[in-house]
PDB file of C-alpha atoms in Angstrom:
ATOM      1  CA  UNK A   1      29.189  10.629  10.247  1.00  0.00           C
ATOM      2  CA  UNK A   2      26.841   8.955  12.176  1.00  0.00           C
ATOM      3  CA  UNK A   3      24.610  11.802  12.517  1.00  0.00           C
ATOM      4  CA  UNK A   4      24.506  12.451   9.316  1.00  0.00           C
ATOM      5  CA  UNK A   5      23.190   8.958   8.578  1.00  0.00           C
ATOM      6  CA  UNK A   6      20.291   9.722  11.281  1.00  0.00           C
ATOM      7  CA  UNK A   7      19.638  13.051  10.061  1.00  0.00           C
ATOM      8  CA  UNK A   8      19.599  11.735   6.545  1.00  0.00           C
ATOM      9  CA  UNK A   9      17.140   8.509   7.318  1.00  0.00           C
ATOM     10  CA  UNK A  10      14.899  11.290   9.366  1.00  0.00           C
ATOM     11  CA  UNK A  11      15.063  13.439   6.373  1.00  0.00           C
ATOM     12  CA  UNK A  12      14.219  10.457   3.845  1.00  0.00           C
ATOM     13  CA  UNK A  13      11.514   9.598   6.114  1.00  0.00           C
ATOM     14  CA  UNK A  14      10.091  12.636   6.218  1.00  0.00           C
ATOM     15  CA  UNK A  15       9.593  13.351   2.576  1.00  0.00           C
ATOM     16  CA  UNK A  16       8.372  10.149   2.237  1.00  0.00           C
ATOM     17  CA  UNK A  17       5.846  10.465   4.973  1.00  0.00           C
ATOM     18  CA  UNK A  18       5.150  14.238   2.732  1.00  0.00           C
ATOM     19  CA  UNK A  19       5.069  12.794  -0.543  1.00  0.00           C
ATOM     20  CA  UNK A  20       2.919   9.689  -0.241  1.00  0.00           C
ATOM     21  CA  UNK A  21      -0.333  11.137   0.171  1.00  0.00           C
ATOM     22  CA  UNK A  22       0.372  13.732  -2.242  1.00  0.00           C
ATOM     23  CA  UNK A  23       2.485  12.326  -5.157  1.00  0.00           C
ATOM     24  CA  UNK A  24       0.181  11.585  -8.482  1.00  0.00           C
ATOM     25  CA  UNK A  25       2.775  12.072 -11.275  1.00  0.00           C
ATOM     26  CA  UNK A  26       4.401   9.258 -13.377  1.00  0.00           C
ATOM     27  CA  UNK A  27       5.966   6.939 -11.991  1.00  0.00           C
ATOM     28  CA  UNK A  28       3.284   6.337  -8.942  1.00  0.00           C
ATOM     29  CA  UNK A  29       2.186   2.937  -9.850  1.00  0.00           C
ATOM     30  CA  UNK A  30       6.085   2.031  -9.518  1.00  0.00           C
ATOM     31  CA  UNK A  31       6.234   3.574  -6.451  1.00  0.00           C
ATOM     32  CA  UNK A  32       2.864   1.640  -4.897  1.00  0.00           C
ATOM     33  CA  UNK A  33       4.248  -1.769  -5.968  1.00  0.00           C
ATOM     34  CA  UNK A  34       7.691  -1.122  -3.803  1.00  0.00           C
ATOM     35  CA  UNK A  35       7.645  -3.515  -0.807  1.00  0.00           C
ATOM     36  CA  UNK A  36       8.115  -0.593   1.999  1.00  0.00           C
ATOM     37  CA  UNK A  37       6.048   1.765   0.268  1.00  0.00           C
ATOM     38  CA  UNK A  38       3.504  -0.541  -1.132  1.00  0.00           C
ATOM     39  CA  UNK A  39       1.835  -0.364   2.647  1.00  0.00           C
ATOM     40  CA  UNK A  40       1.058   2.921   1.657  1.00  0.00           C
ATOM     41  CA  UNK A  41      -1.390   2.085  -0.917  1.00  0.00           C
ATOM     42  CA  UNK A  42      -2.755  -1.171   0.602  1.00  0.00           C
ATOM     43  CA  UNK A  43      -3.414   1.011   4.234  1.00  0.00           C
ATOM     44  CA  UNK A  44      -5.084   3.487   2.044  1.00  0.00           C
ATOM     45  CA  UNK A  45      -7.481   0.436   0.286  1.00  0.00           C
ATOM     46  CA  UNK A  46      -7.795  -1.547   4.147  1.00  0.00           C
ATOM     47  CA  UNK A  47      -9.743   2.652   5.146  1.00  0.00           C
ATOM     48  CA  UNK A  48     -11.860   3.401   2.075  1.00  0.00           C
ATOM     49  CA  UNK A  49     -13.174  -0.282   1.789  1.00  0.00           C
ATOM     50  CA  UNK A  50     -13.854  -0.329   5.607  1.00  0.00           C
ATOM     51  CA  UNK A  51     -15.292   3.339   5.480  1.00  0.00           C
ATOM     52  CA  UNK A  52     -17.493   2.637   2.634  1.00  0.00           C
ATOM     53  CA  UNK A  53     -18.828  -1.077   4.036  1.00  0.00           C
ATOM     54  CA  UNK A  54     -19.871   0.823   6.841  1.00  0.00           C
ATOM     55  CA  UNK A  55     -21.707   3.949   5.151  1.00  0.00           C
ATOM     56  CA  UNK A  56     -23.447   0.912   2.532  1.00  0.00           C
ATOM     57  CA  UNK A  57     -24.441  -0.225   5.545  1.00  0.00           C
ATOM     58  CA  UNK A  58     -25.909   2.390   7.143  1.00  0.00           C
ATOM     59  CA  UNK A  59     -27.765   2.537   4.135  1.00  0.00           C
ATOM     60  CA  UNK A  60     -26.192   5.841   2.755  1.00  0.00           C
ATOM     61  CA  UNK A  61     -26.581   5.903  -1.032  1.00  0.00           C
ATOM     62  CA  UNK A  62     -23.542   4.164  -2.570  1.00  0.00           C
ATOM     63  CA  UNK A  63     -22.461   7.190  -4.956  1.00  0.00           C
ATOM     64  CA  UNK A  64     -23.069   9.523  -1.720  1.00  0.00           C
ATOM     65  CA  UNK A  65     -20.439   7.654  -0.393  1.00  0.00           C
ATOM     66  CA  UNK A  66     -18.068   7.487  -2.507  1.00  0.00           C
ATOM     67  CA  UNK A  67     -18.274  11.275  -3.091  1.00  0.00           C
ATOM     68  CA  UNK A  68     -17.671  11.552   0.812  1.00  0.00           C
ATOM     69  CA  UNK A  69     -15.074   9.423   0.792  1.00  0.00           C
ATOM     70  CA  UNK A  70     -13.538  11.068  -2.030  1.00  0.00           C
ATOM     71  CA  UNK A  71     -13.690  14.978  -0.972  1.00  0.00           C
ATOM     72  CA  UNK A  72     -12.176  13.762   2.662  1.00  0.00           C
ATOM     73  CA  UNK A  73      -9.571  11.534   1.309  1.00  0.00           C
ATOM     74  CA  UNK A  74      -5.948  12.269   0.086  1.00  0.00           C
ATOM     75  CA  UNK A  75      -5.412  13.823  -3.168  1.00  0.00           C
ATOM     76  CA  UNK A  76      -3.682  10.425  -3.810  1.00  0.00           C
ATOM     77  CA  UNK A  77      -6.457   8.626  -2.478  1.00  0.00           C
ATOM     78  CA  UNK A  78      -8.949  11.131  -4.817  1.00  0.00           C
ATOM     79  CA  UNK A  79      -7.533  10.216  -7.748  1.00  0.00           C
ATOM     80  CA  UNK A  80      -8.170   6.377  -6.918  1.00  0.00           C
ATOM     81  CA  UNK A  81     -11.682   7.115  -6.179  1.00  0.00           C
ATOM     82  CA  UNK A  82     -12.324   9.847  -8.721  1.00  0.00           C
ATOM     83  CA  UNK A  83     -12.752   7.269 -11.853  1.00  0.00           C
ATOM     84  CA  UNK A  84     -14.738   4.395  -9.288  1.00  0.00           C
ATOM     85  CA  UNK A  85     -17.265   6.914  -8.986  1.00  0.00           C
ATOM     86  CA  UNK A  86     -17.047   8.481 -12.785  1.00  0.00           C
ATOM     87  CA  UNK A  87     -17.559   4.881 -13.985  1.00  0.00           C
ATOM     88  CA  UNK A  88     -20.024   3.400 -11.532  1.00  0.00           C
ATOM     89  CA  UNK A  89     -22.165   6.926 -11.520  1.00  0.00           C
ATOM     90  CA  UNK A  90     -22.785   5.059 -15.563  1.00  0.00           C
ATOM     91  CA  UNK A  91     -24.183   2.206 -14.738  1.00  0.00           C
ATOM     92  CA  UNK A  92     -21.218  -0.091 -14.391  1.00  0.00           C
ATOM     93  CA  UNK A  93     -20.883  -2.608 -10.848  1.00  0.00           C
ATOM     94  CA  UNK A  94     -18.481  -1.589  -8.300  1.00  0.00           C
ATOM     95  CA  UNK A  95     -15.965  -4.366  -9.334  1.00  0.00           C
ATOM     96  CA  UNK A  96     -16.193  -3.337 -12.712  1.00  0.00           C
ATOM     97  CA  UNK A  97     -16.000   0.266 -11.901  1.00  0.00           C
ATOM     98  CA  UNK A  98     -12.733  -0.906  -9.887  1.00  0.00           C
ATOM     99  CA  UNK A  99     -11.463  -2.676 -12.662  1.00  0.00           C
ATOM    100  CA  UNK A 100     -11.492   0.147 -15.148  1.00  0.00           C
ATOM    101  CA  UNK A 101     -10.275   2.829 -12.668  1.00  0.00           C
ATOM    102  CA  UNK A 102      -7.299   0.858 -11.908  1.00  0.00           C
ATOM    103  CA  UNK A 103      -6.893  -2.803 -11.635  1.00  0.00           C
ATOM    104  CA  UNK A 104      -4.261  -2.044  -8.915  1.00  0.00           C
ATOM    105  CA  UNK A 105      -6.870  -0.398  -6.447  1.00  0.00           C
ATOM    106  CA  UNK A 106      -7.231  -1.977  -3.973  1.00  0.00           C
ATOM    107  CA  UNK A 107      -5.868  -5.161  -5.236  1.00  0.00           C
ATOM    108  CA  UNK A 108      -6.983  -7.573  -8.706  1.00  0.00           C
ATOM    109  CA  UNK A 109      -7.715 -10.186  -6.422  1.00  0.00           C
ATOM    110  CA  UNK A 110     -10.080  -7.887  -4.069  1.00  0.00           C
ATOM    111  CA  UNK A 111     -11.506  -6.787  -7.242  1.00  0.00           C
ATOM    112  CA  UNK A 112     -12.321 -10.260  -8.337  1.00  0.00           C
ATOM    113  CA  UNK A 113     -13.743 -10.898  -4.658  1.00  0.00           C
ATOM    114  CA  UNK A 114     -16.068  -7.989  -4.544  1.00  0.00           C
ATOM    115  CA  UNK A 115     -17.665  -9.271  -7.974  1.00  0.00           C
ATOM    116  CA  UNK A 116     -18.538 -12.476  -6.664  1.00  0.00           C
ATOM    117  CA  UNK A 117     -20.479 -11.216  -4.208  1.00  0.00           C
ATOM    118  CA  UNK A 118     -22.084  -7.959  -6.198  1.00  0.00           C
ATOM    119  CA  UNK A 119     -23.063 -10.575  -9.114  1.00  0.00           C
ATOM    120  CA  UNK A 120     -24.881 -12.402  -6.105  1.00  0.00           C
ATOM    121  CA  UNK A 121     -26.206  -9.579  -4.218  1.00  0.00           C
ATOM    122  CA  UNK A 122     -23.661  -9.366  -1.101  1.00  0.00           C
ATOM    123  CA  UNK A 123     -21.804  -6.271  -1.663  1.00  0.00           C
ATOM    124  CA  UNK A 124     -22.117  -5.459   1.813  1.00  0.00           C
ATOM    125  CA  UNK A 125     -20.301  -9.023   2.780  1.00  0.00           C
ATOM    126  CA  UNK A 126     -18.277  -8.844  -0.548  1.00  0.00           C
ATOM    127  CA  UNK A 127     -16.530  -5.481   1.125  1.00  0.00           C
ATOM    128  CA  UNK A 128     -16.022  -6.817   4.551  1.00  0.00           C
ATOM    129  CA  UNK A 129     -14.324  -9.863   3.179  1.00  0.00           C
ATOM    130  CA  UNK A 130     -11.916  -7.953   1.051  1.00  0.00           C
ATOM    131  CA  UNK A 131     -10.974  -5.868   4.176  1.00  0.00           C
ATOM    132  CA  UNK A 132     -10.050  -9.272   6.124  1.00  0.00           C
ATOM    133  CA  UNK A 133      -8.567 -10.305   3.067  1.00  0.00           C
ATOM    134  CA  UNK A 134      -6.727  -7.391   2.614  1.00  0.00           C
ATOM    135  CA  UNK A 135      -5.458  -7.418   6.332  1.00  0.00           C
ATOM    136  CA  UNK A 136      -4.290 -10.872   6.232  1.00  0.00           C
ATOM    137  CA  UNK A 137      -2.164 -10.258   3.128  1.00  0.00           C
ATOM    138  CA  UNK A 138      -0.928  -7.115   4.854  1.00  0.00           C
ATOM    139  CA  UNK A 139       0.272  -9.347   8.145  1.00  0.00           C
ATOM    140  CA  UNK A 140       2.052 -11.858   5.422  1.00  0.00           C
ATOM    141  CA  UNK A 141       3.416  -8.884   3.367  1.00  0.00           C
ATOM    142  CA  UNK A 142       4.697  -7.580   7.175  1.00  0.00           C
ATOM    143  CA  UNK A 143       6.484 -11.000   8.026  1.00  0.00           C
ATOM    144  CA  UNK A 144       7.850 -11.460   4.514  1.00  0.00           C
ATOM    145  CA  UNK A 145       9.522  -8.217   4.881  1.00  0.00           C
ATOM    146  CA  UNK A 146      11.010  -8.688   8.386  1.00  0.00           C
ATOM    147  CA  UNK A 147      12.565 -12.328   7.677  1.00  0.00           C
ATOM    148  CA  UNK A 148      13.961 -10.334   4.358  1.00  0.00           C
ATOM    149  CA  UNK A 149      15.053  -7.427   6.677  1.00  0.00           C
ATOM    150  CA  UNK A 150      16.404  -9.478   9.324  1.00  0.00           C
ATOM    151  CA  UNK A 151      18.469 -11.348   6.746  1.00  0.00           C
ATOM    152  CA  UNK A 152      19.825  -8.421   5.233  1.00  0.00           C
ATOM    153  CA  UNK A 153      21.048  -6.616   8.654  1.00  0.00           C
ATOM    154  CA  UNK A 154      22.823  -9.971   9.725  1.00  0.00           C
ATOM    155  CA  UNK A 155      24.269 -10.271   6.356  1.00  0.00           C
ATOM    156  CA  UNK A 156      25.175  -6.607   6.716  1.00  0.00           C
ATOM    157  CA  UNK A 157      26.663  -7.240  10.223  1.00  0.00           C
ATOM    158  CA  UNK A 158      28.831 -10.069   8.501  1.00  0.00           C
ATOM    159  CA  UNK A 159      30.290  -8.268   5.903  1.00  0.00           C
ATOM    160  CA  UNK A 160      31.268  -5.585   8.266  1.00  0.00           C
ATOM    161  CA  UNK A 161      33.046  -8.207  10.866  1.00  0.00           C
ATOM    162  CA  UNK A 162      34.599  -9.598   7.364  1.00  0.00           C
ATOM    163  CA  UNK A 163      35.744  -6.211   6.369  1.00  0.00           C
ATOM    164  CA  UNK A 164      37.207  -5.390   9.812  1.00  0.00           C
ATOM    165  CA  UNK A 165      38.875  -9.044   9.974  1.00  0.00           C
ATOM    166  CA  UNK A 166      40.561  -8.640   6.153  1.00  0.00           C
ATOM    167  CA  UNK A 167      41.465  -4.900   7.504  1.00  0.00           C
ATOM    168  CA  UNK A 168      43.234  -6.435  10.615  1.00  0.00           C
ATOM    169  CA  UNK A 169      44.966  -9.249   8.744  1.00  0.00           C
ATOM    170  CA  UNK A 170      46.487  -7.401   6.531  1.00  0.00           C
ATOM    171  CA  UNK A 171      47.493  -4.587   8.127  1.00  0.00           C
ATOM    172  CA  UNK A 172      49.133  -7.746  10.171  1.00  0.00           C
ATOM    173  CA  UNK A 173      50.882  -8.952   7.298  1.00  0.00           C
ATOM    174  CA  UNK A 174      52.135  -5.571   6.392  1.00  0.00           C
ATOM    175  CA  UNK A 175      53.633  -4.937   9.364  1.00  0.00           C
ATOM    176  CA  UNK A 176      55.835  -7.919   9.184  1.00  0.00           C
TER     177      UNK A 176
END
């Protein structure tokens, strides 16, 4: 039984590891906000933001990059960038652009953080500080998740040693 268990979790893993970068259908946007899978999503925001800071600042042409990063990224990760670069391509800021591609890529508060500094002519600095502010919500996220974790195994562990105890006792008491 106990192989099937680590056969199953390698299994689970596996299409996981498959699916993520490939997955676009409905129910995606659930799938992004899950706290394991959410890293997913905010891994995939931490690259493109860092990739693109550095190409603006190499002074590549902004759409040039985003049409880079979007024929060498994911299909996932294409159909984030896709819209960006549909709605900036018009006219629109990059936050903006953001905003009405999907409020969820990176992050609304990133989003809100790389306006600031478009409206006062830092995109360059607006992306680098949404990458360390992206990375330090990622370590928090990280910690949250193993104090949760940890709790749940030693829970876990209890309930088993409970279970085995109440087992014992009353097979106990049944003997007698």
């Amino acid at each position: 039984n106990a192989v099937l268990l680590i056969l199953g979790i390698i299994a689970l893993y596996n299409f996981i590891s498959y699916m993520m970068p490939r997955y676009i259908g409905p129910g995606r946007r659930v799938i992004d906000r899950l706290p394991l899978l959410s890293f997913y999503r905010i891994y995939n925001a931490i690259t493109f933001l860092s990739a693109f800071s550095a190409m603006v600042k190499a002074k590549m042409a902004d759409t040039d990059a985003l049409f880079m990063l979007q024929s060498n990224g994911s299909v996932w990760l294409q159909t984030q960038i896709a819209p960006i670069t549909e709605h900036w391509s018009k006219g629109t800021s990059l936050a903006a652009a953001m905003k009405m591609a999907n409020p969820d890529f990176p992050d609304k508060q990133v989003i809100g953080n790389i306006q600031v500094f478009e409206e006062i002519g830092k995109l360059e600095d607006g992306l680098e500080n949404a990458v360390e502010f992206l990375i330090a919500d990622t370590k928090k996220r990280a910690a949250r998740l193993s104090r949760w974790s940890g709790t749940l195994g030693l829970l876990s562990v209890y309930g088993v040693v409970v279970f085995i105890y109440a087992a014992v006792l009353l097979s106990a008491i049944s003997i007698m």
